[in-house]
Coordinates of C-alpha atoms in Angstrom, one line a residue:
Chain A
M1 CA 3.7 7.7 -74.8
Y2 CA 5.2 6.2 -77.4
R3 CA 8.7 6.9 -76.0
R4 CA 7.2 5.2 -72.7
I5 CA 6.4 2.1 -74.9
L6 CA 10.1 2.4 -76.8
R7 CA 12.0 2.9 -74.1
Q8 CA 10.7 -0.3 -71.7
L9 CA 10.8 -2.3 -74.9
L10 CA 14.7 -1.1 -74.6
Y11 CA 14.7 -2.0 -71.6
A12 CA 13.7 -5.2 -72.0
A13 CA 16.2 -6.1 -74.9
A14 CA 18.5 -5.2 -72.2
L15 CA 17.0 -7.7 -70.0
I16 CA 16.8 -10.6 -73.1
L17 CA 20.2 -9.6 -73.2
A18 CA 21.7 -10.1 -69.9
V19 CA 19.8 -13.7 -68.9
L20 CA 21.8 -14.7 -72.7
V21 CA 24.7 -14.0 -70.4
L22 CA 24.4 -15.6 -67.9
N23 CA 23.2 -18.7 -69.7
F24 CA 27.2 -18.4 -71.0
L25 CA 28.6 -17.8 -67.8
L26 CA 26.5 -20.9 -66.5
I27 CA 27.9 -22.8 -68.9
Q28 CA 31.5 -21.2 -68.2
L29 CA 31.2 -21.8 -64.3
A30 CA 30.0 -24.8 -64.1
P31 CA 32.9 -27.8 -63.2
G32 CA 34.5 -29.7 -65.8
D33 CA 35.1 -29.0 -70.3
P34 CA 32.2 -26.8 -70.6
A35 CA 32.0 -29.2 -74.3
E36 CA 30.8 -32.1 -71.9
V37 CA 28.6 -29.9 -70.5
I38 CA 26.9 -29.3 -74.0
A39 CA 26.8 -32.2 -74.8
G40 CA 25.9 -33.8 -71.8
E41 CA 27.7 -36.1 -69.7
M42 CA 25.2 -38.9 -69.9
G43 CA 24.7 -38.9 -73.4
G44 CA 28.6 -40.7 -73.7
A45 CA 29.4 -38.3 -76.9
S46 CA 31.7 -39.5 -79.7
A47 CA 34.7 -37.9 -80.8
E48 CA 33.2 -36.6 -83.5
V49 CA 30.3 -35.2 -81.6
M50 CA 32.8 -33.2 -79.1
A51 CA 34.8 -32.1 -82.1
A52 CA 32.0 -30.6 -83.5
I53 CA 30.6 -28.9 -80.0
R54 CA 34.2 -27.7 -79.8
Q55 CA 34.0 -26.0 -83.0
Q56 CA 30.4 -24.4 -83.2
Y57 CA 30.9 -22.7 -79.8
G58 CA 34.1 -21.4 -80.6
L59 CA 36.0 -22.8 -77.6
D60 CA 39.6 -22.6 -78.9
K61 CA 39.1 -19.2 -78.5
P62 CA 38.9 -16.5 -76.1
L63 CA 36.3 -16.1 -73.7
P64 CA 34.6 -12.8 -75.6
T65 CA 35.3 -14.4 -78.7
Q66 CA 32.4 -17.4 -77.4
L67 CA 30.4 -15.1 -76.4
A68 CA 30.1 -13.1 -79.1
L69 CA 29.8 -16.5 -81.0
Y70 CA 27.0 -17.5 -78.5
L71 CA 25.0 -13.9 -79.0
G72 CA 25.4 -14.6 -82.5
R73 CA 23.3 -17.7 -82.6
A74 CA 20.8 -16.5 -79.9
L75 CA 19.8 -13.6 -81.1
Q76 CA 19.2 -15.7 -84.5
G77 CA 17.3 -17.8 -83.0
D78 CA 19.8 -20.9 -82.4
L79 CA 20.0 -21.9 -78.6
G80 CA 21.8 -25.2 -79.5
M81 CA 21.2 -28.4 -79.8
S82 CA 20.1 -31.4 -77.2
Y83 CA 21.8 -33.9 -77.8
F84 CA 19.1 -36.2 -75.8
Y85 CA 16.5 -35.7 -77.5
N86 CA 18.6 -35.2 -81.0
R87 CA 17.0 -32.3 -81.3
P88 CA 17.4 -28.4 -81.9
V89 CA 16.1 -26.8 -78.6
V90 CA 14.3 -24.4 -79.2
D91 CA 12.2 -26.4 -82.0
L92 CA 12.1 -29.1 -78.9
I93 CA 10.7 -25.9 -77.0
L94 CA 8.1 -24.8 -79.1
S95 CA 6.7 -27.7 -79.1
R96 CA 6.2 -27.9 -75.4
L97 CA 5.5 -24.1 -74.7
G98 CA 1.5 -24.5 -75.8
P99 CA 0.8 -26.7 -73.1
T100 CA 2.4 -24.1 -70.4
L101 CA 1.0 -21.3 -71.6
L102 CA -3.2 -22.8 -71.2
L103 CA -2.1 -24.3 -68.4
V104 CA -0.6 -21.0 -67.1
A105 CA -3.8 -19.1 -68.0
T106 CA -6.6 -21.2 -67.2
A107 CA -4.7 -21.1 -63.3
L108 CA -4.4 -17.4 -63.1
G109 CA -7.9 -17.1 -65.1
F110 CA -9.3 -18.8 -62.7
A111 CA -7.5 -17.7 -59.7
M112 CA -7.8 -14.1 -60.6
I113 CA -11.7 -13.6 -61.2
L114 CA -12.2 -16.6 -58.4
G115 CA -10.3 -14.4 -55.6
T116 CA -11.3 -10.8 -57.1
R117 CA -14.9 -12.3 -56.4
L118 CA -14.2 -14.0 -52.9
G119 CA -12.2 -10.6 -51.6
M120 CA -15.1 -8.6 -52.4
L121 CA -17.2 -10.6 -51.7
A122 CA -15.3 -10.5 -47.6
S123 CA -14.3 -6.7 -47.8
R124 CA -18.4 -6.3 -47.4
N125 CA -18.2 -8.1 -43.7
P126 CA -14.3 -7.8 -41.8
R127 CA -15.7 -10.6 -39.6
G128 CA -18.7 -12.7 -41.6
I129 CA -17.9 -15.9 -42.9
A130 CA -16.1 -15.0 -46.3
S131 CA -13.6 -13.1 -44.7
A132 CA -12.9 -16.2 -42.6
L133 CA -13.0 -18.3 -45.2
V134 CA -10.2 -15.8 -46.9
T135 CA -7.9 -15.7 -43.7
V136 CA -8.0 -19.9 -43.6
L137 CA -7.8 -20.5 -47.4
S138 CA -4.9 -17.9 -47.8
L139 CA -2.4 -19.6 -44.4
V140 CA -2.7 -23.1 -46.2
G141 CA -2.1 -21.4 -49.7
Y142 CA 0.2 -19.7 -48.7
S143 CA 1.6 -23.1 -46.2
A144 CA 1.0 -25.7 -48.2
P145 CA 3.2 -27.4 -50.5
V146 CA 2.3 -27.4 -53.9
F147 CA 3.2 -30.1 -55.3
W148 CA 1.8 -32.0 -51.8
T149 CA -1.7 -30.1 -52.7
G150 CA -1.5 -31.8 -56.3
L151 CA -0.7 -35.2 -54.9
M152 CA -3.6 -35.1 -52.5
L153 CA -6.0 -33.9 -55.2
V154 CA -4.1 -36.9 -57.1
I155 CA -5.9 -39.1 -54.0
L156 CA -8.9 -37.7 -53.6
F157 CA -9.6 -38.2 -57.3
G158 CA -7.6 -40.9 -58.8
A159 CA -9.1 -43.3 -55.9
T160 CA -11.5 -41.7 -54.3
I161 CA -13.6 -40.2 -56.7
P162 CA -12.3 -41.1 -60.7
L163 CA -14.2 -37.6 -61.9
F164 CA -10.9 -36.6 -63.1
P165 CA -8.1 -37.4 -64.9
I166 CA -5.0 -37.8 -63.3
A167 CA -2.4 -37.6 -65.8
G168 CA -1.2 -36.4 -68.9
M169 CA -3.2 -34.0 -71.1
I170 CA -4.9 -35.8 -73.9
D171 CA -6.2 -39.8 -74.4
V172 CA -4.3 -41.6 -77.0
V173 CA -7.7 -44.0 -77.8
K174 CA -10.1 -41.4 -77.4
Q175 CA -10.7 -40.8 -81.1
G176 CA -12.8 -37.1 -82.7
G177 CA -13.0 -34.3 -84.3
P178 CA -11.3 -31.1 -82.4
L179 CA -14.2 -30.5 -80.6
V180 CA -14.1 -33.7 -78.9
R181 CA -10.3 -33.5 -78.3
A182 CA -10.9 -29.8 -77.1
L183 CA -13.3 -31.2 -74.8
D184 CA -10.6 -34.2 -73.3
I185 CA -8.1 -31.8 -73.3
A186 CA -10.2 -29.5 -70.8
H187 CA -11.1 -32.5 -68.9
H188 CA -6.9 -33.3 -68.5
L189 CA -6.3 -29.6 -67.5
V190 CA -8.9 -29.6 -64.6
L191 CA -6.8 -31.2 -61.7
P192 CA -3.5 -29.5 -62.6
A193 CA -4.8 -25.8 -62.7
L194 CA -7.0 -26.0 -60.1
T195 CA -4.1 -26.9 -57.9
L196 CA -1.6 -23.9 -59.3
G197 CA -4.9 -21.8 -59.7
L198 CA -5.6 -23.0 -55.3
V199 CA -2.0 -20.9 -54.3
Y200 CA -2.7 -18.2 -56.3
L201 CA -6.9 -17.8 -55.4
A202 CA -5.1 -17.9 -51.6
Q203 CA -3.2 -14.6 -52.4
Y204 CA -5.5 -12.6 -55.0
S205 CA -9.0 -13.2 -52.2
R206 CA -6.3 -12.3 -50.1
L207 CA -5.3 -9.1 -51.3
T208 CA -8.3 -7.8 -52.9
R209 CA -9.6 -7.5 -49.4
A210 CA -7.6 -5.4 -47.7
S211 CA -7.3 -3.7 -51.1
M212 CA -11.0 -3.0 -51.0
L213 CA -11.1 -2.2 -46.8
E214 CA -8.9 0.9 -47.4
V215 CA -10.3 1.9 -50.7
L216 CA -13.6 1.8 -48.6
G217 CA -12.5 4.6 -46.2
A218 CA -11.5 7.4 -49.4
D219 CA -13.8 10.2 -49.5
Y220 CA -14.5 9.4 -52.8
I221 CA -16.8 6.6 -51.6
R222 CA -18.4 8.4 -49.2
T223 CA -19.1 11.2 -51.7
A224 CA -20.8 8.3 -53.9
R225 CA -22.3 6.7 -50.6
A226 CA -23.6 10.6 -50.9
K227 CA -25.1 10.9 -53.8
G228 CA -26.9 8.3 -53.7
V229 CA -25.1 5.5 -55.6
G230 CA -25.9 2.2 -54.5
E231 CA -24.1 0.0 -52.9
R232 CA -23.8 -2.6 -55.6
Q233 CA -22.7 0.4 -57.7
V234 CA -20.1 1.4 -54.8
F235 CA -18.6 -1.8 -54.4
G236 CA -18.6 -2.9 -58.3
R237 CA -17.7 0.2 -59.5
H238 CA -15.9 2.7 -57.4
A239 CA -14.1 0.6 -55.1
F240 CA -13.3 -2.7 -56.6
R241 CA -12.0 -1.0 -59.9
N242 CA -9.4 1.0 -57.6
A243 CA -8.8 -2.4 -55.7
L244 CA -7.7 -4.3 -58.7
L245 CA -4.9 -2.6 -59.3
P246 CA -2.2 -3.8 -56.2
V247 CA -4.0 -7.4 -57.1
V248 CA -2.8 -7.0 -61.0
T249 CA 0.6 -5.3 -59.5
V250 CA 1.2 -8.2 -57.5
A251 CA -0.1 -10.4 -60.0
G252 CA 2.5 -9.0 -62.4
M253 CA 5.2 -9.0 -60.1
Q254 CA 5.2 -13.2 -59.1
F255 CA 5.1 -14.4 -62.7
G256 CA 8.3 -16.0 -62.4
A257 CA 7.0 -17.8 -59.3
I258 CA 4.0 -18.7 -61.1
I259 CA 6.6 -20.5 -63.8
S260 CA 8.1 -21.8 -61.1
G261 CA 4.7 -23.2 -59.9
A262 CA 3.8 -24.8 -62.5
V263 CA 7.2 -27.0 -63.3
L264 CA 6.3 -28.6 -60.3
V265 CA 2.3 -29.1 -60.7
E266 CA 3.8 -30.2 -64.7
T267 CA 5.9 -33.2 -63.2
V268 CA 2.8 -34.3 -60.8
F269 CA 0.7 -34.5 -62.7
S270 CA 2.7 -35.5 -66.0
W271 CA 1.4 -32.2 -68.2
P272 CA 3.3 -32.0 -71.0
G273 CA 4.8 -29.0 -71.0
L274 CA 8.1 -26.6 -70.4
G275 CA 7.9 -28.2 -66.5
T276 CA 8.4 -31.4 -67.8
L277 CA 10.6 -31.2 -70.1
A278 CA 12.8 -29.2 -68.0
F279 CA 12.7 -32.4 -65.4
Q280 CA 13.8 -34.7 -67.9
S281 CA 16.6 -33.3 -69.1
I282 CA 17.8 -32.0 -66.0
L283 CA 18.1 -35.9 -65.0
A284 CA 19.3 -36.6 -68.1
R285 CA 22.4 -33.6 -67.8
D286 CA 21.0 -32.2 -71.4
Y287 CA 22.2 -28.8 -70.6
P288 CA 21.1 -26.9 -73.6
T289 CA 17.5 -27.9 -73.0
V290 CA 18.0 -26.6 -69.3
L291 CA 18.9 -23.0 -70.2
G292 CA 17.2 -22.8 -73.4
I293 CA 13.9 -23.3 -71.6
L294 CA 15.3 -21.3 -68.4
F295 CA 16.0 -18.9 -71.0
F296 CA 12.2 -19.1 -73.0
S297 CA 10.6 -19.0 -69.5
T298 CA 12.5 -15.7 -68.8
L299 CA 10.8 -14.2 -71.3
I300 CA 8.0 -14.9 -70.9
V301 CA 8.0 -13.0 -67.4
I302 CA 9.9 -9.7 -68.9
I303 CA 6.9 -10.3 -71.9
A304 CA 4.2 -11.1 -68.7
N305 CA 5.8 -7.6 -67.2
L306 CA 5.2 -5.3 -69.9
L307 CA 1.2 -6.8 -70.8
T308 CA 0.8 -6.3 -67.2
D309 CA 2.4 -2.6 -66.9
F310 CA -0.5 -2.0 -70.4
V311 CA -2.4 -3.7 -68.2
S312 CA -2.4 -1.3 -65.4
R313 CA -2.3 1.4 -67.3
L314 CA -5.1 0.9 -68.6
L315 CA -6.9 0.3 -64.2
D316 CA -5.4 3.8 -63.3
P317 CA -5.1 6.8 -66.4
R318 CA -3.0 8.8 -64.1
L319 CA 0.0 6.1 -64.5
A320 CA -0.7 6.5 -68.8
G321 CA 1.1 10.5 -68.0
G322 CA 4.5 8.8 -67.7
R323 CA 6.3 8.9 -64.8
Chain B
M1 CA 18.9 -3.9 -31.6
T2 CA 20.8 -1.1 -29.8
A3 CA 18.5 2.2 -30.8
P4 CA 20.3 5.1 -29.4
A5 CA 17.9 5.3 -26.3
R6 CA 18.5 9.5 -26.1
T7 CA 14.4 10.3 -26.2
T8 CA 13.5 13.4 -23.9
V9 CA 9.8 12.0 -22.9
P10 CA 10.8 8.4 -20.7
A11 CA 9.8 5.4 -22.1
A12 CA 8.3 3.3 -20.0
R13 CA 8.5 0.3 -22.2
G14 CA 10.6 -0.3 -25.4
P15 CA 8.7 -0.8 -28.5
M16 CA 10.0 -4.6 -28.2
A17 CA 7.9 -4.9 -25.2
E18 CA 5.1 -3.5 -26.1
A19 CA 5.1 -5.6 -29.4
W20 CA 5.6 -8.7 -27.6
D21 CA 2.7 -7.3 -25.2
I22 CA 0.7 -8.1 -28.5
F23 CA 1.6 -11.3 -30.2
R24 CA 1.2 -12.9 -27.0
R25 CA -2.4 -12.0 -27.4
S26 CA -3.3 -13.1 -30.2
P27 CA -4.3 -17.2 -30.5
S28 CA -3.4 -17.7 -33.6
A29 CA 0.2 -16.1 -32.8
M30 CA 0.7 -18.0 -30.7
L31 CA -0.5 -21.5 -32.3
G32 CA 2.1 -20.6 -34.9
L33 CA 4.9 -20.3 -31.9
L34 CA 3.3 -23.8 -30.9
L35 CA 3.7 -25.7 -33.3
L36 CA 7.1 -24.6 -34.5
G37 CA 8.3 -25.6 -31.2
L38 CA 7.0 -29.0 -31.6
V39 CA 7.9 -29.2 -34.9
I40 CA 11.9 -27.9 -33.4
L41 CA 11.8 -30.6 -30.8
M42 CA 11.0 -33.5 -32.5
T43 CA 13.9 -32.8 -34.8
F44 CA 16.4 -31.5 -31.9
A45 CA 15.0 -34.2 -29.2
G46 CA 12.9 -37.1 -31.4
P47 CA 16.1 -38.8 -32.7
F48 CA 17.4 -39.1 -28.7
L49 CA 13.5 -40.5 -28.6
Y50 CA 13.7 -42.8 -31.2
Q51 CA 17.0 -44.3 -32.6
V52 CA 15.7 -45.8 -35.8
D53 CA 18.3 -45.5 -38.9
P54 CA 15.5 -43.6 -41.7
F55 CA 18.0 -45.5 -44.3
E56 CA 17.8 -49.1 -42.7
I57 CA 15.1 -51.4 -44.3
V58 CA 13.2 -52.6 -41.1
W59 CA 10.0 -54.3 -42.5
A60 CA 8.3 -54.9 -45.5
P61 CA 7.3 -52.7 -47.6
L62 CA 4.4 -50.6 -47.5
T63 CA 3.3 -51.3 -44.5
P64 CA 0.2 -49.3 -43.7
P65 CA 0.8 -47.4 -39.6
G66 CA -1.0 -48.9 -36.9
E67 CA -0.5 -52.7 -38.2
E68 CA 3.0 -52.9 -36.8
A69 CA 3.5 -51.8 -33.2
T70 CA 7.4 -51.2 -33.5
I71 CA 6.8 -49.0 -36.9
P72 CA 3.3 -46.7 -35.6
L73 CA 3.5 -44.3 -38.9
G74 CA 4.4 -47.8 -41.4
T75 CA 7.6 -48.5 -44.0
D76 CA 7.8 -46.5 -47.6
N77 CA 8.7 -48.9 -50.7
L78 CA 11.9 -50.0 -49.6
G79 CA 10.6 -51.1 -46.6
R80 CA 12.0 -47.8 -43.8
D81 CA 10.7 -47.0 -41.4
I82 CA 8.5 -43.1 -41.8
L83 CA 8.7 -41.6 -38.8
A84 CA 12.3 -42.4 -38.3
G85 CA 12.0 -40.6 -42.0
L86 CA 10.2 -37.8 -40.2
I87 CA 12.3 -36.7 -37.4
E88 CA 15.3 -37.2 -39.5
G89 CA 14.1 -35.1 -42.0
G90 CA 13.3 -32.0 -40.4
S91 CA 16.3 -31.0 -39.9
A92 CA 18.1 -31.2 -43.6
T93 CA 14.7 -28.7 -44.3
L94 CA 15.3 -26.7 -41.3
A95 CA 19.0 -25.9 -42.3
V96 CA 18.2 -25.2 -45.5
G97 CA 15.3 -23.1 -44.7
F98 CA 16.7 -21.3 -42.1
A99 CA 20.3 -20.9 -43.5
A100 CA 18.6 -19.5 -47.2
A101 CA 16.7 -17.0 -45.2
A102 CA 19.7 -15.9 -43.8
I103 CA 21.6 -15.6 -47.5
T104 CA 18.2 -13.8 -48.3
M105 CA 18.3 -11.4 -45.5
L106 CA 22.5 -10.8 -45.7
I107 CA 22.1 -9.8 -49.6
G108 CA 18.5 -7.8 -49.5
V109 CA 19.5 -6.0 -47.5
V110 CA 22.1 -4.6 -48.3
I111 CA 21.8 -4.0 -51.5
G112 CA 17.7 -2.4 -50.7
A113 CA 19.9 -0.7 -47.8
Y114 CA 22.5 1.2 -50.1
A115 CA 19.9 1.7 -53.1
G116 CA 17.9 3.3 -50.6
F117 CA 20.5 5.7 -48.8
Y118 CA 22.3 6.9 -51.4
G119 CA 19.4 6.7 -53.9
G120 CA 20.8 8.4 -58.1
I121 CA 23.1 6.5 -59.6
V122 CA 24.1 3.4 -57.5
D123 CA 19.7 3.2 -56.8
D124 CA 19.6 3.1 -60.4
M125 CA 22.5 0.6 -61.3
L126 CA 21.2 -2.0 -58.3
M127 CA 18.0 -1.5 -59.1
R128 CA 18.5 -3.1 -62.6
V129 CA 20.5 -5.6 -60.8
T130 CA 17.4 -6.5 -58.5
E131 CA 14.7 -6.2 -61.7
F132 CA 17.3 -8.5 -63.3
F133 CA 16.7 -11.4 -60.6
Q134 CA 13.3 -10.5 -59.7
V135 CA 12.8 -12.0 -63.7
L136 CA 14.2 -15.8 -63.5
P137 CA 12.0 -18.0 -62.3
P138 CA 13.6 -18.8 -58.8
L139 CA 12.5 -22.6 -59.1
L140 CA 14.2 -22.9 -62.9
F141 CA 17.3 -21.1 -61.6
A142 CA 17.9 -23.1 -58.7
M143 CA 17.1 -26.1 -60.2
V144 CA 19.7 -24.9 -63.1
V145 CA 22.3 -23.9 -60.4
V146 CA 22.2 -27.1 -58.0
T147 CA 22.4 -29.4 -61.4
L148 CA 25.3 -27.4 -62.9
F149 CA 27.2 -27.4 -59.7
Q150 CA 26.8 -30.3 -56.8
P151 CA 23.4 -30.7 -55.2
T152 CA 25.2 -30.0 -51.7
L153 CA 22.9 -28.6 -49.2
V154 CA 25.1 -25.4 -49.3
N155 CA 24.7 -25.4 -52.6
V156 CA 20.8 -25.9 -52.7
A157 CA 20.7 -22.8 -49.6
L158 CA 23.3 -20.6 -51.6
A159 CA 20.9 -21.2 -54.8
I160 CA 17.6 -20.4 -52.8
G161 CA 19.6 -17.2 -51.8
I162 CA 20.3 -16.2 -54.9
V163 CA 16.4 -16.3 -56.3
S164 CA 14.8 -15.3 -53.3
W165 CA 16.8 -11.6 -52.5
P166 CA 15.2 -9.1 -54.9
Q167 CA 11.7 -9.0 -52.5
T168 CA 13.8 -8.2 -49.7
A169 CA 16.4 -5.7 -51.3
R170 CA 12.6 -3.9 -52.8
L171 CA 11.8 -3.6 -49.0
T172 CA 14.7 -2.4 -47.8
R173 CA 14.8 -0.2 -50.3
S174 CA 11.8 1.6 -49.3
E175 CA 12.4 1.3 -45.7
F176 CA 15.5 3.7 -45.6
R177 CA 14.4 5.6 -48.4
R178 CA 11.4 6.8 -45.7
I179 CA 13.6 7.2 -42.4
R180 CA 16.0 8.6 -44.7
T181 CA 14.6 12.2 -44.6
L182 CA 13.4 12.0 -41.0
E183 CA 14.9 14.3 -38.5
Y184 CA 16.8 12.1 -36.5
V185 CA 18.7 11.3 -39.3
S186 CA 20.1 15.2 -40.2
A187 CA 20.8 15.6 -36.4
M188 CA 22.9 12.5 -36.6
R189 CA 24.6 14.0 -39.9
A190 CA 24.9 17.6 -38.1
I191 CA 27.0 16.1 -35.2
G192 CA 29.0 14.0 -38.0
A193 CA 28.2 10.8 -37.5
G194 CA 30.0 8.6 -41.0
D195 CA 27.9 7.0 -43.7
G196 CA 28.0 3.7 -42.6
N197 CA 27.6 4.4 -38.7
I198 CA 24.0 6.4 -40.0
I199 CA 23.2 2.9 -42.6
W200 CA 23.7 0.4 -40.0
R201 CA 23.4 2.2 -36.5
V202 CA 20.7 4.7 -37.1
I203 CA 18.0 3.9 -40.1
L204 CA 19.0 -0.5 -39.9
P205 CA 17.5 -0.6 -36.3
N206 CA 14.5 1.7 -37.1
A207 CA 13.9 -0.3 -40.3
L208 CA 14.0 -3.4 -38.7
P209 CA 10.4 -4.2 -37.8
P210 CA 8.9 -4.9 -41.2
L211 CA 12.2 -6.8 -42.0
I212 CA 11.8 -9.2 -39.0
V213 CA 8.2 -9.8 -40.4
S214 CA 9.3 -10.3 -44.3
A215 CA 12.1 -13.0 -43.1
T216 CA 9.6 -14.8 -41.2
L217 CA 8.4 -15.1 -44.6
T218 CA 11.3 -15.9 -45.5
I219 CA 11.7 -18.4 -43.7
G220 CA 8.8 -20.0 -45.0
M221 CA 9.3 -19.8 -48.1
A222 CA 12.8 -21.1 -48.2
I223 CA 11.2 -24.2 -46.6
L224 CA 9.0 -24.6 -49.5
F225 CA 11.5 -24.3 -51.8
E226 CA 13.8 -26.6 -50.7
A227 CA 10.7 -29.0 -50.4
G228 CA 10.0 -28.7 -54.0
L229 CA 14.0 -29.6 -54.8
S230 CA 14.5 -32.8 -52.8
F231 CA 10.9 -33.6 -54.5
L232 CA 12.7 -33.5 -57.8
G233 CA 15.4 -35.5 -56.7
L234 CA 17.6 -32.1 -56.8
S235 CA 18.7 -32.1 -52.7
D236 CA 21.2 -33.9 -51.6
P237 CA 20.3 -37.6 -52.4
N238 CA 22.1 -38.8 -49.1
V239 CA 20.7 -36.2 -46.7
M240 CA 16.6 -37.4 -45.8
S241 CA 14.4 -35.0 -46.0
W242 CA 10.8 -35.3 -46.2
G243 CA 10.7 -33.4 -50.1
L244 CA 12.7 -36.1 -50.5
M245 CA 10.6 -38.7 -48.9
I246 CA 7.1 -37.2 -51.4
G247 CA 9.3 -37.7 -54.1
S248 CA 10.7 -41.4 -53.7
G249 CA 7.3 -42.4 -53.0
R250 CA 4.4 -41.0 -55.3
E251 CA 5.0 -43.7 -57.6
Y252 CA 2.7 -45.7 -54.4
L253 CA 0.6 -42.9 -54.2
L254 CA -2.9 -44.6 -54.7
D255 CA -1.4 -47.9 -52.9
A256 CA -0.1 -46.3 -49.5
W257 CA -1.2 -42.4 -48.6
W258 CA 0.5 -42.6 -46.0
V259 CA 4.3 -42.3 -47.3
V260 CA 3.2 -39.1 -49.4
T261 CA 1.1 -37.5 -46.9
L262 CA 2.2 -37.2 -43.7
P263 CA 6.1 -35.8 -44.9
G264 CA 4.1 -33.5 -46.7
A265 CA 1.6 -32.4 -43.5
M266 CA 5.3 -32.2 -41.9
I267 CA 5.9 -29.7 -44.5
F268 CA 2.7 -27.9 -44.1
L269 CA 2.6 -27.6 -40.4
T270 CA 6.1 -26.2 -40.5
V271 CA 5.5 -23.7 -42.7
L272 CA 1.6 -22.7 -41.4
G273 CA 3.6 -22.0 -38.4
V274 CA 6.2 -19.9 -39.1
S275 CA 3.2 -18.1 -41.4
L276 CA 1.4 -17.3 -38.2
V277 CA 3.8 -16.5 -35.9
G278 CA 5.1 -14.0 -39.5
D279 CA 1.2 -12.6 -39.5
G280 CA 1.7 -12.2 -35.3
L281 CA 4.6 -9.9 -35.8
N282 CA 2.5 -8.5 -38.4
D283 CA 0.6 -7.1 -36.7
A284 CA 2.4 -6.9 -33.5
F285 CA 4.6 -4.1 -35.3
N286 CA 1.9 -2.2 -36.7
P287 CA -1.2 -1.7 -34.5
R288 CA -3.1 -0.4 -36.3
M289 CA -3.4 -2.5 -38.9
R290 CA -5.2 -5.1 -37.3
E291 CA -8.9 -4.6 -38.5
R292 CA -7.4 -5.6 -41.7

């Protein structure tokens, strides 16, 4: 058990290192002088700044030395300087990480809870209304571009029924204590989280339905029914718990896609997270920040994968024995 | 697709013909085919029937649809014809979508095939690479690639392909692992067929059905991807595309719903068509799964 965890952590560390090497290679492969790439083409960096970059990154040294320098600094938590925002990249990213995590967690929670419920409901009657709803929902959820769904919600709630704010995370004018602030953020969170959540609500409900239908055909369900367990128990306990495993596995595997979706949704709703930052720094050609965001979001995916693995083991003790 | 047809039982019809029979009888699959057909027709025949330059300013900005007879779907914020944009925008989106899906399938199938066929250390190493690409958030990585290099259509297609192949590789690998243990593969080995021969001419044709379904869904995903990139303004700015139309019109969203809604609806209908066809193919290749 502990050896397994240790092995997984080592593997995660290797992946993190690989992402750093990839970042380094991307800077090298980009057309033009690496120093200019790092300074950002839009900045029109002064001669001193360029000299400082050359010195700091060791750009006059051979490539392996440069890579070692880069990795050394990255492992000490230094991902370089954003010459556009004039702040260290890590500070910049940490200040934007919270809103993104809040958005992703809310959207996922909403999709997970509602999606599995809906899928379970649909599995009671494969030809019923709930099943039809799941089918339509999953088709729309898969086919509609997430940014477009967001913009349609903006039209609906911005012009037709102005119930929810359509941009930003807090109302600057609003005064009050932490509770008022939290409510304000929650109010702003509704539309972005709904937009991002709908895509995964569609997927999870379809997956839960399929996996419930499969599990319901299993022998132990027949045994449970034969010994007189009520239908509620059969569905909620015996079947649902076993049907949840594939949903959790898929949810974990999709984490990278969820972050990608968050980039688009944040841009639509001006949500002040990593996605908006990524978009702004790409427009500004602020490559250290862009690559820093790529690194951090990969880190989030790796951590999410570790957590998913852990949750799967809780759901299915057979996996805990190691494989 | 020339599977060795040396069967002892005379097959009346091929499996492909049988699959088409099931496909044809599914209303949703045929609807998907119809949608896709209409979009492709509009993209290819549209420019001849409606000869308006999508970049040309033809009327007052933000003219609503139906107000001017010559501009049936109105104009955008610069006064450009929306209908012309919808017609022209399809070709870039479809081209990138299909090209990216082809790149995805090429990389995914080759890596998955070798990993699944050889197993052992080859499998281990290839799967490590696959896992590495799987933890990269696809859109962010494509955004970085497209900005570091030039945002041409080729680069956009390449970027999408590079981030999408791991799923295909995993699917191909699991199919190859299953099929390589089957008797007809051993039989081929016994008569002295080489590895390359077995991989590409024996196993691959038999692994095709799930790969075709996956390829269809990959096209849909690639189209959404291209739309996302061009919505962010990271695709080729000199080529009209649906995503670009949405991206440049979104600031005028509350005054002019049509500028954003119409191109988005085109993307939606195209991907819907692709995914209905994909679902139909899936049912056609796995008749037993249809109850789900």
